[in-house]
Tab-separated table of C-alpha atoms in Angstrom:
chain	number	residue	atom	x	y	z
A	1	MET	CA	83.909	104.543	112.524
A	2	ASN	CA	80.567	102.972	111.582
A	3	ALA	CA	77.652	105.048	112.850
A	4	GLN	CA	75.867	101.905	114.035
A	5	THR	CA	78.702	100.266	115.950
A	6	TRP	CA	81.783	101.120	117.962
A	7	ASN	CA	84.980	99.456	116.831
A	8	VAL	CA	86.516	98.564	120.185
A	9	ARG	CA	87.449	95.208	121.660
A	10	ILE	CA	86.978	94.103	125.249
A	11	GLY	CA	89.929	92.350	126.841
A	12	ILE	CA	90.911	91.337	130.339
A	13	ASN	CA	93.968	91.133	132.534
A	14	PRO	CA	94.645	87.778	134.229
A	15	ILE	CA	94.747	89.613	137.576
A	16	SER	CA	91.072	88.663	137.987
A	17	TRP	CA	92.289	85.087	138.441
A	18	MET	CA	95.874	85.496	139.708
A	19	ASN	CA	97.778	88.472	141.122
A	20	ASP	CA	101.458	88.686	140.148
A	21	ASP	CA	102.199	91.233	142.909
A	22	LEU	CA	100.506	89.138	145.588
A	23	PRO	CA	100.647	85.432	144.624
A	24	SER	CA	98.503	84.481	147.621
A	25	LEU	CA	95.585	85.887	145.608
A	26	GLY	CA	94.897	83.136	143.092
A	27	GLY	CA	98.505	82.065	142.667
A	28	GLU	CA	97.458	78.423	142.511
A	29	THR	CA	95.101	78.997	139.555
A	30	PRO	CA	96.429	77.544	136.266
A	31	LEU	CA	96.751	79.895	133.302
A	32	GLU	CA	94.548	77.573	131.235
A	33	THR	CA	91.676	78.152	133.665
A	34	ALA	CA	91.825	81.907	133.138
A	35	LEU	CA	92.067	81.607	129.346
A	36	LYS	CA	89.256	79.036	129.069
A	37	GLU	CA	86.923	81.034	131.303
A	38	GLY	CA	87.803	84.372	129.729
A	39	ALA	CA	87.100	83.048	126.241
A	40	GLU	CA	83.853	81.437	127.400
A	41	ILE	CA	82.673	84.756	128.874
A	42	GLY	CA	83.350	86.486	125.553
A	43	TYR	CA	86.616	88.382	126.010
A	44	ALA	CA	88.518	88.981	122.770
A	45	GLY	CA	92.001	88.959	124.303
A	46	PHE	CA	94.217	88.919	127.363
A	47	GLU	CA	96.968	91.109	128.662
A	48	LEU	CA	100.008	89.127	129.717
A	49	GLY	CA	101.065	88.037	133.197
A	50	ASN	CA	103.859	86.023	134.758
A	51	LYS	CA	102.371	82.646	133.800
A	52	PHE	CA	102.286	83.342	130.046
A	53	PRO	CA	105.005	81.981	127.725
A	54	LYS	CA	107.831	84.443	127.049
A	55	GLU	CA	108.429	83.233	123.481
A	56	SER	CA	106.106	84.426	120.732
A	57	SER	CA	105.325	81.137	118.989
A	58	ALA	CA	104.476	79.474	122.321
A	59	LEU	CA	102.389	82.496	123.320
A	60	ARG	CA	100.486	82.477	120.036
A	61	ALA	CA	99.810	78.770	120.499
A	62	VAL	CA	98.397	79.070	124.008
A	63	LEU	CA	96.240	82.086	123.114
A	64	GLY	CA	95.244	80.619	119.756
A	65	LYS	CA	93.842	77.527	121.464
A	66	TYR	CA	91.068	79.780	122.769
A	67	ASP	CA	90.973	82.219	119.819
A	68	LEU	CA	92.296	85.035	122.013
A	69	ALA	CA	94.450	88.019	121.025
A	70	CYS	CA	97.522	89.294	122.854
A	71	VAL	CA	96.279	92.681	124.049
A	72	SER	CA	99.482	94.002	125.616
A	73	GLY	CA	101.830	93.265	128.476
A	74	TRP	CA	103.099	95.125	131.526
A	75	TYR	CA	106.711	96.251	131.388
A	76	SER	CA	108.465	97.168	134.634
A	77	GLY	CA	110.418	100.241	133.582
A	78	ARG	CA	113.145	101.983	135.561
A	79	LEU	CA	113.717	105.196	133.626
A	80	ALA	CA	113.588	107.154	136.880
A	81	SER	CA	116.886	105.546	137.825
A	82	ARG	CA	118.623	104.630	134.557
A	83	SER	CA	119.268	105.988	131.089
A	84	ALA	CA	117.088	105.638	128.019
A	85	GLU	CA	119.855	103.557	126.431
A	86	GLU	CA	119.882	101.143	129.368
A	87	GLU	CA	116.096	100.849	129.208
A	88	ILE	CA	116.150	100.235	125.468
A	89	ALA	CA	118.614	97.397	126.004
A	90	ALA	CA	116.513	95.936	128.822
A	91	VAL	CA	113.185	96.022	126.969
A	92	GLY	CA	114.389	94.033	123.943
A	93	PRO	CA	112.907	90.588	124.708
A	94	HIS	CA	109.564	91.982	125.912
A	95	LEU	CA	109.260	94.334	122.948
A	96	ARG	CA	109.933	91.477	120.530
A	97	LEU	CA	107.352	89.305	122.282
A	98	LEU	CA	104.651	91.967	121.981
A	99	ALA	CA	105.493	92.980	118.405
A	100	GLU	CA	105.622	89.370	117.194
A	101	SER	CA	102.360	88.587	119.003
A	102	GLY	CA	100.359	91.365	117.355
A	103	ALA	CA	100.150	93.807	120.277
A	104	THR	CA	100.346	97.470	119.304
A	105	VAL	CA	100.756	98.973	122.785
A	106	MET	CA	103.059	98.254	125.731
A	107	VAL	CA	101.883	98.934	129.270
A	108	TYR	CA	104.743	100.898	130.851
A	109	GLY	CA	104.773	100.924	134.650
A	110	GLU	CA	107.522	102.875	136.424
A	111	VAL	CA	108.764	100.622	139.226
A	112	ALA	CA	111.927	102.509	140.260
A	113	ASP	CA	111.373	103.484	143.906
A	114	ALA	CA	107.691	102.449	143.641
A	115	ILE	CA	106.038	101.024	146.755
A	116	GLN	CA	103.011	99.325	145.195
A	117	GLY	CA	104.219	95.887	146.291
A	118	GLU	CA	105.578	96.914	149.684
A	119	ALA	CA	104.031	97.089	153.143
A	120	ARG	CA	104.391	100.871	153.234
A	121	PRO	CA	101.627	103.505	153.363
A	122	LEU	CA	100.800	105.061	150.024
A	123	TYR	CA	101.724	108.578	151.150
A	124	LYS	CA	105.360	107.420	151.194
A	125	ARG	CA	105.391	106.958	147.432
A	126	PRO	CA	108.276	108.536	145.479
A	127	ARG	CA	107.976	112.041	144.026
A	128	PHE	CA	110.114	114.094	141.684
A	129	GLN	CA	111.425	117.018	143.723
A	130	SER	CA	112.059	119.587	141.012
A	131	GLN	CA	111.001	120.628	137.534
A	132	GLN	CA	114.463	119.586	136.349
A	133	GLN	CA	113.867	116.028	137.586
A	134	TRP	CA	110.495	115.942	135.865
A	135	GLN	CA	111.979	117.173	132.589
A	136	ALA	CA	114.896	114.742	132.684
A	137	TYR	CA	112.495	111.850	133.254
A	138	ALA	CA	110.133	113.026	130.521
A	139	ASP	CA	112.979	113.379	128.025
A	140	LYS	CA	114.149	109.810	128.655
A	141	LEU	CA	110.603	108.533	128.365
A	142	THR	CA	110.127	110.237	124.992
A	143	VAL	CA	113.345	108.711	123.623
A	144	PHE	CA	112.293	105.287	124.891
A	145	ALA	CA	108.789	105.641	123.444
A	146	ARG	CA	110.244	106.613	120.054
A	147	HIS	CA	112.253	103.376	120.080
A	148	LEU	CA	109.094	101.338	120.732
A	149	LEU	CA	107.271	103.070	117.874
A	150	ASP	CA	110.098	102.131	115.527
A	151	HIS	CA	109.034	98.531	116.249
A	152	GLY	CA	105.319	99.149	115.786
A	153	VAL	CA	104.431	99.350	119.488
A	154	ARG	CA	103.246	102.493	121.285
A	155	LEU	CA	104.162	103.179	124.886
A	156	ALA	CA	101.030	103.304	127.063
A	157	TYR	CA	102.100	104.961	130.309
A	158	HIS	CA	100.338	103.522	133.348
A	159	HIS	CA	99.800	106.093	136.093
A	160	HIS	CA	99.767	103.901	139.204
A	161	MET	CA	99.227	104.077	142.938
A	162	GLY	CA	102.496	104.058	144.868
A	163	ALA	CA	104.619	105.305	141.950
A	164	TYR	CA	106.068	108.608	140.720
A	165	VAL	CA	103.050	109.296	138.514
A	166	GLU	CA	99.939	108.721	140.621
A	167	SER	CA	97.803	111.870	140.905
A	168	PRO	CA	96.017	113.904	138.209
A	169	ALA	CA	98.659	116.643	138.699
A	170	ASP	CA	101.373	114.057	138.003
A	171	VAL	CA	99.607	112.991	134.810
A	172	ASP	CA	99.320	116.648	133.775
A	173	GLN	CA	103.071	117.111	134.224
A	174	LEU	CA	103.940	113.944	132.353
A	175	MET	CA	101.731	114.755	129.378
A	176	ALA	CA	102.959	118.356	129.227
A	177	LEU	CA	106.645	117.412	129.236
A	178	THR	CA	106.700	114.320	127.002
A	179	GLY	CA	106.370	114.112	123.234
A	180	ASP	CA	103.339	112.696	121.446
A	181	GLU	CA	105.244	109.431	121.114
A	182	VAL	CA	104.312	108.783	124.751
A	183	GLY	CA	100.757	107.489	124.927
A	184	LEU	CA	98.661	107.438	128.079
A	185	LEU	CA	97.132	104.327	129.529
A	186	PHE	CA	94.022	105.691	131.212
A	187	ASP	CA	93.126	103.622	134.271
A	188	THR	CA	89.748	104.605	135.673
A	189	GLY	CA	90.384	103.059	139.090
A	190	HIS	CA	93.899	104.329	139.685
A	191	ILE	CA	93.074	107.908	138.669
A	192	THR	CA	90.078	107.906	141.043
A	193	PHE	CA	92.076	106.386	143.914
A	194	GLY	CA	94.793	108.941	143.083
A	195	GLY	CA	92.406	111.779	143.854
A	196	GLY	CA	90.907	112.619	140.470
A	197	ASP	CA	87.544	112.653	138.772
A	198	ALA	CA	87.954	110.054	136.050
A	199	LEU	CA	85.837	111.779	133.394
A	200	THR	CA	87.511	115.158	133.960
A	201	VAL	CA	91.023	113.688	133.602
A	202	LEU	CA	89.987	111.636	130.584
A	203	ASN	CA	88.613	114.668	128.754
A	204	LYS	CA	91.753	116.658	129.545
A	205	HIS	CA	94.142	114.094	128.041
A	206	ILE	CA	91.936	112.218	125.591
A	207	ASP	CA	94.206	113.003	122.617
A	208	ARG	CA	97.010	110.974	124.217
A	209	ILE	CA	94.994	107.985	125.416
A	210	CYS	CA	95.992	104.831	123.551
A	211	HIS	CA	94.867	102.147	126.007
A	212	VAL	CA	92.165	101.935	128.687
A	213	HIS	CA	91.991	99.884	131.893
A	214	CYS	CA	88.445	99.633	133.198
A	215	LYS	CA	88.176	99.111	136.938
A	216	ASP	CA	85.625	100.432	139.379
A	217	VAL	CA	86.216	101.672	142.928
A	218	ARG	CA	84.527	101.390	146.295
A	219	PRO	CA	84.827	104.930	147.720
A	220	ASN	CA	84.381	103.846	151.352
A	221	VAL	CA	87.374	101.501	151.086
A	222	ILE	CA	89.489	104.197	149.422
A	223	ARG	CA	88.672	106.579	152.269
A	224	LEU	CA	89.701	103.957	154.814
A	225	ALA	CA	92.922	103.333	152.869
A	226	ARG	CA	93.853	107.008	152.846
A	227	ASN	CA	92.816	107.729	156.441
A	228	GLY	CA	94.348	104.529	157.774
A	229	HIS	CA	97.652	104.908	155.884
A	230	TRP	CA	97.234	101.540	154.198
A	231	SER	CA	99.648	100.105	151.681
A	232	PHE	CA	98.446	99.548	148.124
A	233	LEU	CA	98.139	95.798	148.635
A	234	GLN	CA	96.156	96.321	151.848
A	235	ALA	CA	93.727	98.427	149.847
A	236	VAL	CA	93.461	95.710	147.175
A	237	ILE	CA	92.860	92.946	149.710
A	238	ASN	CA	90.172	95.016	151.407
A	239	GLY	CA	88.291	95.621	148.152
A	240	ALA	CA	89.254	99.089	146.923
A	241	PHE	CA	88.753	97.935	143.322
A	242	SER	CA	86.102	95.970	141.493
A	243	VAL	CA	84.959	95.355	137.931
A	244	PRO	CA	83.103	98.034	135.929
A	245	GLY	CA	79.533	98.540	137.105
A	246	ASP	CA	80.243	97.427	140.682
A	247	GLY	CA	81.318	100.780	142.107
A	248	SER	CA	80.968	104.539	141.774
A	249	ILE	CA	82.717	105.407	138.487
A	250	ASP	CA	80.694	106.927	135.636
A	251	PHE	CA	81.460	104.373	132.920
A	252	PRO	CA	78.612	105.481	130.622
A	253	GLY	CA	80.095	109.001	130.608
A	254	ILE	CA	83.661	107.748	130.139
A	255	LEU	CA	82.838	105.381	127.294
A	256	ALA	CA	80.639	107.992	125.591
A	257	ALA	CA	83.552	110.462	125.665
A	258	LEU	CA	85.906	107.858	124.182
A	259	TYR	CA	83.357	107.021	121.471
A	260	ARG	CA	82.817	110.658	120.516
A	261	HIS	CA	86.577	111.134	120.281
A	262	GLY	CA	86.975	108.152	117.937
A	263	TYR	CA	88.860	105.836	120.295
A	264	GLU	CA	89.181	102.384	118.715
A	265	GLY	CA	91.586	100.536	120.998
A	266	TRP	CA	91.075	98.014	123.776
A	267	LEU	CA	88.851	98.317	126.825
A	268	VAL	CA	90.541	96.070	129.375
A	269	VAL	CA	88.893	94.836	132.555
A	270	GLU	CA	91.627	94.923	135.175
A	271	ALA	CA	90.310	94.764	138.724
A	272	GLU	CA	92.629	93.559	141.466
A	273	GLN	CA	90.559	91.612	143.980
A	274	ASP	CA	90.841	88.524	146.165
A	275	PRO	CA	89.285	85.670	144.122
A	276	ALA	CA	88.236	84.028	147.396
A	277	VAL	CA	85.986	87.021	148.073
A	278	ALA	CA	85.187	88.047	144.486
A	279	PRO	CA	85.003	84.773	142.482
A	280	SER	CA	86.983	85.153	139.273
A	281	TYR	CA	84.456	83.870	136.737
A	282	GLN	CA	81.506	85.672	138.301
A	283	TYR	CA	83.233	89.049	138.440
A	284	ALA	CA	84.967	88.716	135.057
A	285	LYS	CA	81.580	87.992	133.488
A	286	MET	CA	79.967	90.880	135.362
A	287	GLY	CA	82.602	93.315	134.074
A	288	HIS	CA	82.460	91.993	130.502
A	289	ASP	CA	78.688	92.019	130.246
A	290	TYR	CA	78.434	95.538	131.671
A	291	LEU	CA	81.013	96.952	129.232
A	292	ALA	CA	79.587	95.001	126.277
A	293	LYS	CA	76.127	96.431	126.936
A	294	LEU	CA	77.529	99.979	127.047
A	295	VAL	CA	79.532	99.441	123.857
A	296	ARG	CA	76.343	98.301	122.087
A	297	GLU	CA	74.245	101.190	123.407
A	298	ILE	CA	76.605	104.161	123.206
A	299	PRO	CA	76.494	104.787	119.414
A	300	THR	CA	72.696	105.094	119.602
A	301	LEU	CA	72.815	107.260	122.731
A	302	ALA	CA	75.495	109.496	121.192
A	303	ARG	CA	73.395	110.043	118.053
A	304	ALA	CA	70.352	110.869	120.163
A	305	ALA	CA	72.344	113.413	122.174
A	306	ALA	CA	73.902	115.047	119.095
């Protein structure tokens, strides 16, 4: 890593323009609008969403038009309810798409029994009831992750509100029981909403972090969500999340820790909001410019602190 610069790239998820879980939030926005605006702002790549082509040559063409990279793509996994062999069979087309499009990580979200898209309070999320259930799940996940690595793609496990792995204690269990093949997608917003201090959790599991989602939180909205037994989507609509620099999370501390550890992957702005309230271009630019400034400054600050 060059002492003068930090070799990371800043990408974005299309959720700033259109929400796949809640199409009423920007569902009418064309994909081309997101790509054109994202490239204009300065993003180096996009994660995938429902409106992207599912065939690699078509995907490369649409991203190439704006000189954008394929960062990664969410995969809705169901290892909590099916075998590793069944999951390996199911992931084939998505794995090929990512591998052929130059992505080196796959965002794995466990959707079996998850309530993130349902009108149910977050406290009703699923939980593993025994250490045996945890171990069985972890073993399947390690086998699945090994299969992805054989194709040049690392599993980036997304701890997520409303799912089996939500809290810092859940992340601790998952990392302790899985092999190193299983990478961790560290999501600053979800780990904070899930009850953790983002920097503390990051430092604890930094060796396993292979992908980073950068979203900020509004603590007052999170408190209302917890106390009012809101669903995940209620929390999103009411502004629980925002782009980096527009909330309470210590991004300078988080990015400095990643820099010191030698992280050289993607920093992805992924902040679920209502575009009618938080205009897509304005907030995507705010998040990009804030992260870009930190990325420029942190090598100098780290040297000064050494």
